[in-house]
Amino acid sequence: MKTIKWLMGVVAVVILTGCGTATQVPITGRKQRLVVSDEQVMSLSNQEYQNYMKSAKISTNATNTAMVKRVGQRLANAVVSYLNSHGLSNEVSNYKWEFNLVQNNQVNAFCMPGGKIVVYEGILPVTQDEASLAIVLGHEIAHAVAKHSAERISNDYKQQAGLQILGGVASAAGMGPNTANVVSSIIGVGTKAWTSGFSRSQESEADHIGLIFAAMAGYDPQTALAFWQRMAAAGNSSNSIFSDHPSDEKRIKQIQGWIPEAKKYYKKQ
């Protein structure tokens, strides 16, 4: 019921304001218009994260777990420092950082809005070292900082605005048989909704921002090239969280173009 009330509130915002709130993505400066607030996104994503963690199996490998927490915290510290130094201190309160390594053979990792980071054990044989893990986590944290989930939800709302959405809300509010389908189709409830389905432009933007975050945290951005070459050789980039991203060849070419920029932020620790 809380989800339905939240949905109806957002629909009202869409109808009354039309264009939403203008924001700007850190690092790239790209402009966005969002019709959902940080509080709304954080509330829903935190619920889904808690649900996910109830069923996840935490890794029993103490060494790898410590590595994930160490790398994640270095990145988090770099992100917070960047936000504070660029007049975005109000954004810092949105993040309650948490880092977990889970038992799963998929080549996967994700960062929920709000800074909840999960790494699957299956990606570690490909990352091989901390610097490459930082490239992966930088990419995922970038999705959160750039508010890509909120942007995707906002775009879905705008595409389904007016009577189509109101009809769905009415059905959902009546708690009829279509409730789950309506809610799922409009707001994409579920962990996958927060960790996949980004557009290719958003994926490229996360590569760009994530590379710079890794450099800020003291990881050599040049590492990204070898990592993505390993992913390409193993055939994992089309079989993982990155499957919606541009091709391996295009990604590597883009990263090569961003490395000079990232190097400006890099200070070896």
mmCIF file of N, CA and C in Angstrom, residues 5-140:
data_model
loop_
_atom_site.group_PDB
_atom_site.id
_atom_site.type_symbol
_atom_site.label_atom_id
_atom_site.label_comp_id
_atom_site.label_asym_id
_atom_site.label_seq_id
_atom_site.Cartn_x
_atom_site.Cartn_y
_atom_site.Cartn_z
ATOM 1 N N LYS A 5 0.734 4.424 -2.675
ATOM 2 C CA LYS A 5 0.614 5.837 -2.318
ATOM 3 C C LYS A 5 1.780 6.632 -2.886
ATOM 4 N N TRP A 6 2.969 6.030 -2.786
ATOM 5 C CA TRP A 6 4.163 6.701 -3.331
ATOM 6 C C TRP A 6 4.019 6.907 -4.821
ATOM 7 N N LEU A 7 3.527 5.881 -5.525
ATOM 8 C CA LEU A 7 3.345 5.948 -6.970
ATOM 9 C C LEU A 7 2.361 7.033 -7.346
ATOM 10 N N MET A 8 1.243 7.109 -6.607
ATOM 11 C CA MET A 8 0.235 8.124 -6.912
ATOM 12 C C MET A 8 0.799 9.524 -6.709
ATOM 13 N N GLY A 9 1.637 9.682 -5.677
ATOM 14 C CA GLY A 9 2.261 10.973 -5.431
ATOM 15 C C GLY A 9 3.155 11.387 -6.569
ATOM 16 N N VAL A 10 3.909 10.434 -7.105
ATOM 17 C CA VAL A 10 4.808 10.743 -8.210
ATOM 18 C C VAL A 10 4.016 11.088 -9.463
ATOM 19 N N VAL A 11 2.918 10.363 -9.709
ATOM 20 C CA VAL A 11 2.080 10.669 -10.871
ATOM 21 C C VAL A 11 1.577 12.104 -10.783
ATOM 22 N N ALA A 12 1.176 12.514 -9.570
ATOM 23 C CA ALA A 12 0.706 13.879 -9.388
ATOM 24 C C ALA A 12 1.801 14.879 -9.726
ATOM 25 N N VAL A 13 3.009 14.562 -9.312
ATOM 26 C CA VAL A 13 4.145 15.442 -9.616
ATOM 27 C C VAL A 13 4.338 15.555 -11.114
ATOM 28 N N VAL A 14 4.253 14.427 -11.809
ATOM 29 C CA VAL A 14 4.429 14.427 -13.266
ATOM 30 C C VAL A 14 3.403 15.317 -13.941
ATOM 31 N N ILE A 15 2.149 15.171 -13.510
ATOM 32 C CA ILE A 15 1.066 15.912 -14.153
ATOM 33 C C ILE A 15 1.159 17.404 -13.843
ATOM 34 N N LEU A 16 1.502 17.730 -12.583
ATOM 35 C CA LEU A 16 1.515 19.124 -12.163
ATOM 36 C C LEU A 16 2.748 19.890 -12.637
ATOM 37 N N THR A 17 3.871 19.217 -12.663
ATOM 38 C CA THR A 17 5.107 19.921 -13.012
ATOM 39 C C THR A 17 5.572 19.657 -14.426
ATOM 40 N N GLY A 18 5.202 18.519 -14.979
ATOM 41 C CA GLY A 18 5.535 18.215 -16.361
ATOM 42 C C GLY A 18 6.985 17.901 -16.590
ATOM 43 N N CYS A 19 7.866 18.812 -16.216
ATOM 44 C CA CYS A 19 9.259 18.648 -16.602
ATOM 45 C C CYS A 19 10.147 18.115 -15.488
ATOM 46 N N GLY A 20 9.723 18.159 -14.224
ATOM 47 C CA GLY A 20 10.531 17.639 -13.131
ATOM 48 C C GLY A 20 11.601 18.619 -12.676
ATOM 49 N N THR A 21 12.554 18.096 -11.897
ATOM 50 C CA THR A 21 13.625 18.907 -11.325
ATOM 51 C C THR A 21 14.893 18.771 -12.153
ATOM 52 N N ALA A 22 15.510 19.891 -12.471
ATOM 53 C CA ALA A 22 16.735 19.873 -13.260
ATOM 54 C C ALA A 22 17.932 19.603 -12.357
ATOM 55 N N THR A 23 18.777 18.663 -12.738
ATOM 56 C CA THR A 23 19.997 18.357 -12.008
ATOM 57 C C THR A 23 21.137 18.208 -13.013
ATOM 58 N N GLN A 24 22.347 18.074 -12.497
ATOM 59 C CA GLN A 24 23.513 17.934 -13.361
ATOM 60 C C GLN A 24 24.368 16.777 -12.861
ATOM 61 N N VAL A 25 24.811 15.913 -13.760
ATOM 62 C CA VAL A 25 25.617 14.757 -13.395
ATOM 63 C C VAL A 25 27.038 15.202 -13.048
ATOM 64 N N PRO A 26 27.568 14.785 -11.891
ATOM 65 C CA PRO A 26 28.953 15.130 -11.545
ATOM 66 C C PRO A 26 29.931 14.601 -12.607
ATOM 67 N N ILE A 27 31.040 15.248 -12.751
ATOM 68 C CA ILE A 27 32.121 14.917 -13.688
ATOM 69 C C ILE A 27 31.752 15.267 -15.125
ATOM 70 N N THR A 28 30.687 14.659 -15.673
ATOM 71 C CA THR A 28 30.366 14.889 -17.079
ATOM 72 C C THR A 28 29.600 16.193 -17.293
ATOM 73 N N GLY A 29 28.853 16.645 -16.276
ATOM 74 C CA GLY A 29 28.081 17.868 -16.413
ATOM 75 C C GLY A 29 26.801 17.721 -17.206
ATOM 76 N N ARG A 30 26.443 16.496 -17.564
ATOM 77 C CA ARG A 30 25.220 16.277 -18.346
ATOM 78 C C ARG A 30 23.990 16.668 -17.530
ATOM 79 N N LYS A 31 23.036 17.318 -18.186
ATOM 80 C CA LYS A 31 21.830 17.755 -17.501
ATOM 81 C C LYS A 31 20.766 16.658 -17.508
ATOM 82 N N GLN A 32 20.032 16.565 -16.385
ATOM 83 C CA GLN A 32 18.942 15.597 -16.240
ATOM 84 C C GLN A 32 17.692 16.319 -15.757
ATOM 85 N N ARG A 33 16.551 15.692 -15.965
ATOM 86 C CA ARG A 33 15.310 16.153 -15.342
ATOM 87 C C ARG A 33 14.661 14.952 -14.672
ATOM 88 N N LEU A 34 14.552 15.025 -13.349
ATOM 89 C CA LEU A 34 14.057 13.906 -12.575
ATOM 90 C C LEU A 34 12.713 14.245 -11.940
ATOM 91 N N VAL A 35 11.794 13.280 -11.963
ATOM 92 C CA VAL A 35 10.479 13.487 -11.353
ATOM 93 C C VAL A 35 10.343 12.691 -10.061
ATOM 94 N N VAL A 36 11.413 12.058 -9.623
ATOM 95 C CA VAL A 36 11.411 11.369 -8.332
ATOM 96 C C VAL A 36 12.491 11.995 -7.457
ATOM 97 N N SER A 37 12.222 12.095 -6.173
ATOM 98 C CA SER A 37 13.165 12.704 -5.259
ATOM 99 C C SER A 37 14.187 11.679 -4.787
ATOM 100 N N ASP A 38 15.298 12.171 -4.251
ATOM 101 C CA ASP A 38 16.304 11.276 -3.681
ATOM 102 C C ASP A 38 15.697 10.432 -2.573
ATOM 103 N N GLU A 39 14.862 11.043 -1.755
ATOM 104 C CA GLU A 39 14.261 10.324 -0.635
ATOM 105 C C GLU A 39 13.404 9.158 -1.112
ATOM 106 N N GLN A 40 12.640 9.369 -2.165
ATOM 107 C CA GLN A 40 11.784 8.313 -2.694
ATOM 108 C C GLN A 40 12.611 7.162 -3.254
ATOM 109 N N VAL A 41 13.634 7.505 -4.012
ATOM 110 C CA VAL A 41 14.487 6.472 -4.600
ATOM 111 C C VAL A 41 15.224 5.704 -3.516
ATOM 112 N N MET A 42 15.780 6.411 -2.535
ATOM 113 C CA MET A 42 16.525 5.746 -1.467
ATOM 114 C C MET A 42 15.628 4.821 -0.662
ATOM 115 N N SER A 43 14.410 5.261 -0.392
ATOM 116 C CA SER A 43 13.483 4.450 0.392
ATOM 117 C C SER A 43 13.182 3.127 -0.289
ATOM 118 N N LEU A 44 12.852 3.192 -1.572
ATOM 119 C CA LEU A 44 12.533 1.965 -2.306
ATOM 120 C C LEU A 44 13.758 1.083 -2.508
ATOM 121 N N SER A 45 14.887 1.684 -2.843
ATOM 122 C CA SER A 45 16.080 0.876 -3.095
ATOM 123 C C SER A 45 16.574 0.217 -1.812
ATOM 124 N N ASN A 46 16.464 0.913 -0.677
ATOM 125 C CA ASN A 46 16.875 0.309 0.589
ATOM 126 C C ASN A 46 16.011 -0.886 0.940
ATOM 127 N N GLN A 47 14.724 -0.788 0.658
ATOM 128 C CA GLN A 47 13.833 -1.924 0.890
ATOM 129 C C GLN A 47 14.262 -3.126 0.061
ATOM 130 N N GLU A 48 14.556 -2.872 -1.217
ATOM 131 C CA GLU A 48 14.949 -3.966 -2.098
ATOM 132 C C GLU A 48 16.301 -4.545 -1.699
ATOM 133 N N TYR A 49 17.203 -3.689 -1.249
ATOM 134 C CA TYR A 49 18.516 -4.165 -0.809
ATOM 135 C C TYR A 49 18.367 -5.075 0.408
ATOM 136 N N GLN A 50 17.562 -4.671 1.359
ATOM 137 C CA GLN A 50 17.360 -5.500 2.546
ATOM 138 C C GLN A 50 16.742 -6.838 2.175
ATOM 139 N N ASN A 51 15.805 -6.824 1.245
ATOM 140 C CA ASN A 51 15.196 -8.078 0.791
ATOM 141 C C ASN A 51 16.228 -8.973 0.119
ATOM 142 N N TYR A 52 17.078 -8.355 -0.692
ATOM 143 C CA TYR A 52 18.114 -9.126 -1.382
ATOM 144 C C TYR A 52 19.070 -9.768 -0.383
ATOM 145 N N MET A 53 19.526 -9.011 0.587
ATOM 146 C CA MET A 53 20.518 -9.506 1.534
ATOM 147 C C MET A 53 19.968 -10.617 2.421
ATOM 148 N N LYS A 54 18.668 -10.671 2.599
ATOM 149 C CA LYS A 54 18.076 -11.749 3.399
ATOM 150 C C LYS A 54 18.270 -13.104 2.739
ATOM 151 N N SER A 55 18.315 -13.131 1.418
ATOM 152 C CA SER A 55 18.458 -14.389 0.691
ATOM 153 C C SER A 55 19.874 -14.641 0.192
ATOM 154 N N ALA A 56 20.729 -13.613 0.203
ATOM 155 C CA ALA A 56 22.099 -13.762 -0.292
ATOM 156 C C ALA A 56 22.953 -14.552 0.691
ATOM 157 N N LYS A 57 23.938 -15.268 0.160
ATOM 158 C CA LYS A 57 24.882 -16.011 0.999
ATOM 159 C C LYS A 57 26.187 -15.228 1.053
ATOM 160 N N ILE A 58 26.517 -14.736 2.228
ATOM 161 C CA ILE A 58 27.731 -13.947 2.400
ATOM 162 C C ILE A 58 28.963 -14.837 2.218
ATOM 163 N N SER A 59 29.970 -14.309 1.543
ATOM 164 C CA SER A 59 31.203 -15.077 1.321
ATOM 165 C C SER A 59 31.869 -15.436 2.647
ATOM 166 N N THR A 60 32.464 -16.607 2.663
ATOM 167 C CA THR A 60 33.208 -17.048 3.847
ATOM 168 C C THR A 60 34.711 -16.832 3.674
ATOM 169 N N ASN A 61 35.111 -16.249 2.530
ATOM 170 C CA ASN A 61 36.521 -15.983 2.271
ATOM 171 C C ASN A 61 36.903 -14.648 2.916
ATOM 172 N N ALA A 62 37.594 -14.731 4.051
ATOM 173 C CA ALA A 62 37.911 -13.527 4.826
ATOM 174 C C ALA A 62 38.838 -12.581 4.066
ATOM 175 N N THR A 63 39.786 -13.138 3.317
ATOM 176 C CA THR A 63 40.746 -12.302 2.584
ATOM 177 C C THR A 63 40.059 -11.502 1.491
ATOM 178 N N ASN A 64 39.238 -12.159 0.693
ATOM 179 C CA ASN A 64 38.532 -11.467 -0.382
ATOM 180 C C ASN A 64 37.495 -10.485 0.148
ATOM 181 N N THR A 65 36.840 -10.871 1.240
ATOM 182 C CA THR A 65 35.858 -9.976 1.850
ATOM 183 C C THR A 65 36.535 -8.691 2.316
ATOM 184 N N ALA A 66 37.695 -8.835 2.957
ATOM 185 C CA ALA A 66 38.438 -7.665 3.424
ATOM 186 C C ALA A 66 38.874 -6.788 2.250
ATOM 187 N N MET A 67 39.243 -7.413 1.132
ATOM 188 C CA MET A 67 39.652 -6.661 -0.051
ATOM 189 C C MET A 67 38.488 -5.833 -0.592
ATOM 190 N N VAL A 68 37.316 -6.447 -0.698
ATOM 191 C CA VAL A 68 36.146 -5.733 -1.207
ATOM 192 C C VAL A 68 35.822 -4.535 -0.320
ATOM 193 N N LYS A 69 35.864 -4.737 0.975
ATOM 194 C CA LYS A 69 35.571 -3.634 1.899
ATOM 195 C C LYS A 69 36.632 -2.538 1.795
ATOM 196 N N ARG A 70 37.877 -2.939 1.649
ATOM 197 C CA ARG A 70 38.979 -1.976 1.562
ATOM 198 C C ARG A 70 38.876 -1.126 0.288
ATOM 199 N N VAL A 71 38.699 -1.789 -0.830
ATOM 200 C CA VAL A 71 38.588 -1.078 -2.107
ATOM 201 C C VAL A 71 37.334 -0.212 -2.124
ATOM 202 N N GLY A 72 36.224 -0.780 -1.660
ATOM 203 C CA GLY A 72 34.982 -0.019 -1.632
ATOM 204 C C GLY A 72 35.074 1.231 -0.793
ATOM 205 N N GLN A 73 35.704 1.113 0.377
ATOM 206 C CA GLN A 73 35.810 2.269 1.260
ATOM 207 C C GLN A 73 36.716 3.345 0.678
ATOM 208 N N ARG A 74 37.797 2.937 0.014
ATOM 209 C CA ARG A 74 38.666 3.923 -0.638
ATOM 210 C C ARG A 74 37.905 4.710 -1.699
ATOM 211 N N LEU A 75 37.105 4.009 -2.463
ATOM 212 C CA LEU A 75 36.297 4.679 -3.484
ATOM 213 C C LEU A 75 35.263 5.593 -2.836
ATOM 214 N N ALA A 76 34.609 5.090 -1.800
ATOM 215 C CA ALA A 76 33.592 5.892 -1.110
ATOM 216 C C ALA A 76 34.205 7.171 -0.559
ATOM 217 N N ASN A 77 35.383 7.058 0.051
ATOM 218 C CA ASN A 77 36.060 8.236 0.598
ATOM 219 C C ASN A 77 36.376 9.246 -0.500
ATOM 220 N N ALA A 78 36.814 8.747 -1.651
ATOM 221 C CA ALA A 78 37.137 9.630 -2.773
ATOM 222 C C ALA A 78 35.892 10.339 -3.293
ATOM 223 N N VAL A 79 34.792 9.598 -3.383
ATOM 224 C CA VAL A 79 33.536 10.177 -3.866
ATOM 225 C C VAL A 79 33.040 11.247 -2.908
ATOM 226 N N VAL A 80 33.042 10.960 -1.622
ATOM 227 C CA VAL A 80 32.583 11.922 -0.623
ATOM 228 C C VAL A 80 33.454 13.178 -0.661
ATOM 229 N N SER A 81 34.765 13.004 -0.772
ATOM 230 C CA SER A 81 35.674 14.138 -0.846
ATOM 231 C C SER A 81 35.372 14.984 -2.072
ATOM 232 N N TYR A 82 35.133 14.336 -3.208
ATOM 233 C CA TYR A 82 34.824 15.069 -4.441
ATOM 234 C C TYR A 82 33.522 15.860 -4.287
ATOM 235 N N LEU A 83 32.481 15.205 -3.773
ATOM 236 C CA LEU A 83 31.192 15.878 -3.623
ATOM 237 C C LEU A 83 31.308 17.076 -2.685
ATOM 238 N N ASN A 84 32.005 16.890 -1.570
ATOM 239 C CA ASN A 84 32.167 17.987 -0.610
ATOM 240 C C ASN A 84 32.925 19.167 -1.207
ATOM 241 N N SER A 85 33.925 18.883 -2.035
ATOM 242 C CA SER A 85 34.764 19.948 -2.585
ATOM 243 C C SER A 85 34.166 20.617 -3.819
ATOM 244 N N HIS A 86 33.039 20.094 -4.293
ATOM 245 C CA HIS A 86 32.405 20.675 -5.481
ATOM 246 C C HIS A 86 30.992 21.191 -5.182
ATOM 247 N N GLY A 87 30.787 21.596 -3.936
ATOM 248 C CA GLY A 87 29.510 22.197 -3.570
ATOM 249 C C GLY A 87 28.347 21.238 -3.553
ATOM 250 N N LEU A 88 28.619 19.950 -3.374
ATOM 251 C CA LEU A 88 27.567 18.938 -3.387
ATOM 252 C C LEU A 88 27.477 18.211 -2.040
ATOM 253 N N SER A 89 27.757 18.934 -0.982
ATOM 254 C CA SER A 89 27.728 18.332 0.356
ATOM 255 C C SER A 89 26.351 17.778 0.703
ATOM 256 N N ASN A 90 25.303 18.389 0.152
ATOM 257 C CA ASN A 90 23.953 17.905 0.427
ATOM 258 C C ASN A 90 23.734 16.501 -0.133
ATOM 259 N N GLU A 91 24.531 16.113 -1.130
ATOM 260 C CA GLU A 91 24.402 14.781 -1.707
ATOM 261 C C GLU A 91 25.012 13.708 -0.801
ATOM 262 N N VAL A 92 25.996 14.104 0.005
ATOM 263 C CA VAL A 92 26.732 13.133 0.824
ATOM 264 C C VAL A 92 25.803 12.388 1.776
ATOM 265 N N SER A 93 24.817 13.091 2.313
ATOM 266 C CA SER A 93 23.902 12.465 3.277
ATOM 267 C C SER A 93 23.065 11.357 2.657
ATOM 268 N N ASN A 94 23.028 11.281 1.331
ATOM 269 C CA ASN A 94 22.255 10.223 0.665
ATOM 270 C C ASN A 94 22.933 8.859 0.747
ATOM 271 N N TYR A 95 24.214 8.844 1.105
ATOM 272 C CA TYR A 95 24.968 7.590 1.036
ATOM 273 C C TYR A 95 25.259 7.013 2.410
ATOM 274 N N LYS A 96 24.809 5.790 2.624
ATOM 275 C CA LYS A 96 25.108 5.006 3.819
ATOM 276 C C LYS A 96 25.880 3.779 3.316
ATOM 277 N N TRP A 97 27.192 3.943 3.187
ATOM 278 C CA TRP A 97 28.011 2.956 2.497
ATOM 279 C C TRP A 97 28.037 1.607 3.209
ATOM 280 N N GLU A 98 27.962 0.563 2.404
ATOM 281 C CA GLU A 98 28.024 -0.813 2.913
ATOM 282 C C GLU A 98 28.599 -1.689 1.806
ATOM 283 N N PHE A 99 29.498 -2.605 2.172
ATOM 284 C CA PHE A 99 30.197 -3.422 1.180
ATOM 285 C C PHE A 99 30.093 -4.899 1.549
ATOM 286 N N ASN A 100 29.623 -5.703 0.593
ATOM 287 C CA ASN A 100 29.453 -7.125 0.839
ATOM 288 C C ASN A 100 29.967 -7.957 -0.333
ATOM 289 N N LEU A 101 30.604 -9.079 -0.013
ATOM 290 C CA LEU A 101 30.991 -10.078 -1.004
ATOM 291 C C LEU A 101 30.077 -11.274 -0.799
ATOM 292 N N VAL A 102 29.412 -11.721 -1.861
ATOM 293 C CA VAL A 102 28.456 -12.817 -1.732
ATOM 294 C C VAL A 102 28.879 -14.015 -2.567
ATOM 295 N N GLN A 103 28.396 -15.178 -2.147
ATOM 296 C CA GLN A 103 28.709 -16.420 -2.841
ATOM 297 C C GLN A 103 27.812 -16.550 -4.071
ATOM 298 N N ASN A 104 28.376 -16.274 -5.208
ATOM 299 C CA ASN A 104 27.651 -16.371 -6.470
ATOM 300 C C ASN A 104 28.694 -16.403 -7.581
ATOM 301 N N ASN A 105 28.559 -17.339 -8.500
ATOM 302 C CA ASN A 105 29.559 -17.512 -9.557
ATOM 303 C C ASN A 105 29.379 -16.569 -10.742
ATOM 304 N N GLN A 106 28.325 -15.774 -10.733
ATOM 305 C CA GLN A 106 28.130 -14.835 -11.836
ATOM 306 C C GLN A 106 29.221 -13.762 -11.828
ATOM 307 N N VAL A 107 29.547 -13.281 -13.023
ATOM 308 C CA VAL A 107 30.479 -12.162 -13.154
ATOM 309 C C VAL A 107 29.658 -10.895 -12.943
ATOM 310 N N ASN A 108 29.599 -10.443 -11.694
ATOM 311 C CA ASN A 108 28.611 -9.434 -11.345
ATOM 312 C C ASN A 108 29.037 -8.607 -10.142
ATOM 313 N N ALA A 109 28.529 -7.404 -10.074
ATOM 314 C CA ALA A 109 28.665 -6.513 -8.929
ATOM 315 C C ALA A 109 27.631 -5.426 -9.119
ATOM 316 N N PHE A 110 27.189 -4.808 -8.031
ATOM 317 C CA PHE A 110 26.274 -3.692 -8.190
ATOM 318 C C PHE A 110 26.357 -2.760 -6.992
ATOM 319 N N CYS A 111 25.925 -1.525 -7.221
ATOM 320 C CA CYS A 111 25.821 -0.519 -6.166
ATOM 321 C C CYS A 111 24.412 0.042 -6.218
ATOM 322 N N MET A 112 23.649 -0.185 -5.169
ATOM 323 C CA MET A 112 22.294 0.347 -5.117
ATOM 324 C C MET A 112 22.348 1.849 -4.854
ATOM 325 N N PRO A 113 21.316 2.595 -5.246
ATOM 326 C CA PRO A 113 21.250 3.996 -4.842
ATOM 327 C C PRO A 113 21.391 4.068 -3.325
ATOM 328 N N GLY A 114 22.251 4.951 -2.846
ATOM 329 C CA GLY A 114 22.491 5.027 -1.415
ATOM 330 C C GLY A 114 23.788 4.381 -0.984
ATOM 331 N N GLY A 115 24.510 3.750 -1.935
ATOM 332 C CA GLY A 115 25.840 3.246 -1.627
ATOM 333 C C GLY A 115 25.923 1.848 -1.065
ATOM 334 N N LYS A 116 24.928 1.010 -1.330
ATOM 335 C CA LYS A 116 24.980 -0.384 -0.898
ATOM 336 C C LYS A 116 25.645 -1.198 -2.003
ATOM 337 N N ILE A 117 26.881 -1.648 -1.752
ATOM 338 C CA ILE A 117 27.684 -2.301 -2.786
ATOM 339 C C ILE A 117 27.758 -3.804 -2.537
ATOM 340 N N VAL A 118 27.490 -4.572 -3.580
ATOM 341 C CA VAL A 118 27.567 -6.031 -3.520
ATOM 342 C C VAL A 118 28.462 -6.520 -4.648
ATOM 343 N N VAL A 119 29.399 -7.378 -4.315
ATOM 344 C CA VAL A 119 30.295 -7.993 -5.296
ATOM 345 C C VAL A 119 30.053 -9.497 -5.281
ATOM 346 N N TYR A 120 29.923 -10.095 -6.465
ATOM 347 C CA TYR A 120 29.786 -11.549 -6.572
ATOM 348 C C TYR A 120 31.178 -12.158 -6.676
ATOM 349 N N GLU A 121 31.367 -13.291 -6.021
ATOM 350 C CA GLU A 121 32.674 -13.943 -6.057
ATOM 351 C C GLU A 121 33.114 -14.265 -7.486
ATOM 352 N N GLY A 122 32.163 -14.480 -8.380
ATOM 353 C CA GLY A 122 32.486 -14.864 -9.750
ATOM 354 C C GLY A 122 33.254 -13.840 -10.542
ATOM 355 N N ILE A 123 33.259 -12.591 -10.096
ATOM 356 C CA ILE A 123 33.977 -11.573 -10.860
ATOM 357 C C ILE A 123 35.450 -11.481 -10.455
ATOM 358 N N LEU A 124 35.808 -12.018 -9.303
ATOM 359 C CA LEU A 124 37.177 -11.872 -8.803
ATOM 360 C C LEU A 124 38.235 -12.566 -9.667
ATOM 361 N N PRO A 125 37.948 -13.733 -10.259
ATOM 362 C CA PRO A 125 38.959 -14.328 -11.142
ATOM 363 C C PRO A 125 39.254 -13.467 -12.374
ATOM 364 N N VAL A 126 38.334 -12.588 -12.736
ATOM 365 C CA VAL A 126 38.544 -11.712 -13.888
ATOM 366 C C VAL A 126 39.237 -10.420 -13.461
ATOM 367 N N THR A 127 38.844 -9.879 -12.318
ATOM 368 C CA THR A 127 39.511 -8.653 -11.865
ATOM 369 C C THR A 127 40.970 -8.937 -11.506
ATOM 370 N N GLN A 128 41.211 -10.018 -10.778
ATOM 371 C CA GLN A 128 42.560 -10.492 -10.435
ATOM 372 C C GLN A 128 43.310 -9.634 -9.420
ATOM 373 N N ASP A 129 43.060 -8.342 -9.376
ATOM 374 C CA ASP A 129 43.779 -7.486 -8.436
ATOM 375 C C ASP A 129 42.868 -6.357 -7.961
ATOM 376 N N GLU A 130 43.351 -5.614 -6.957
ATOM 377 C CA GLU A 130 42.536 -4.570 -6.355
ATOM 378 C C GLU A 130 42.241 -3.425 -7.322
ATOM 379 N N ALA A 131 43.216 -3.080 -8.136
ATOM 380 C CA ALA A 131 43.022 -1.962 -9.062
ATOM 381 C C ALA A 131 41.907 -2.260 -10.062
ATOM 382 N N SER A 132 41.863 -3.490 -10.555
ATOM 383 C CA SER A 132 40.801 -3.855 -11.502
ATOM 384 C C SER A 132 39.452 -3.942 -10.809
ATOM 385 N N LEU A 133 39.457 -4.415 -9.555
ATOM 386 C CA LEU A 133 38.211 -4.412 -8.788
ATOM 387 C C LEU A 133 37.720 -2.982 -8.608
ATOM 388 N N ALA A 134 38.645 -2.046 -8.408
ATOM 389 C CA ALA A 134 38.277 -0.635 -8.269
ATOM 390 C C ALA A 134 37.628 -0.098 -9.544
ATOM 391 N N ILE A 135 38.079 -0.580 -10.696
ATOM 392 C CA ILE A 135 37.473 -0.162 -11.968
ATOM 393 C C ILE A 135 36.012 -0.607 -12.014
ATOM 394 N N VAL A 136 35.763 -1.845 -11.592
ATOM 395 C CA VAL A 136 34.395 -2.378 -11.575
ATOM 396 C C VAL A 136 33.530 -1.608 -10.586
ATOM 397 N N LEU A 137 34.028 -1.438 -9.364
ATOM 398 C CA LEU A 137 33.237 -0.761 -8.342
ATOM 399 C C LEU A 137 33.058 0.714 -8.660
ATOM 400 N N GLY A 138 34.072 1.323 -9.284
ATOM 401 C CA GLY A 138 33.928 2.708 -9.700
ATOM 402 C C GLY A 138 32.779 2.866 -10.684
ATOM 403 N N HIS A 139 32.684 1.919 -11.610
ATOM 404 C CA HIS A 139 31.593 1.920 -12.595
ATOM 405 C C HIS A 139 30.241 1.828 -11.899
ATOM 406 N N GLU A 140 30.128 0.925 -10.938
ATOM 407 C CA GLU A 140 28.845 0.729 -10.260
ATOM 408 C C GLU A 140 28.490 1.915 -9.375
#
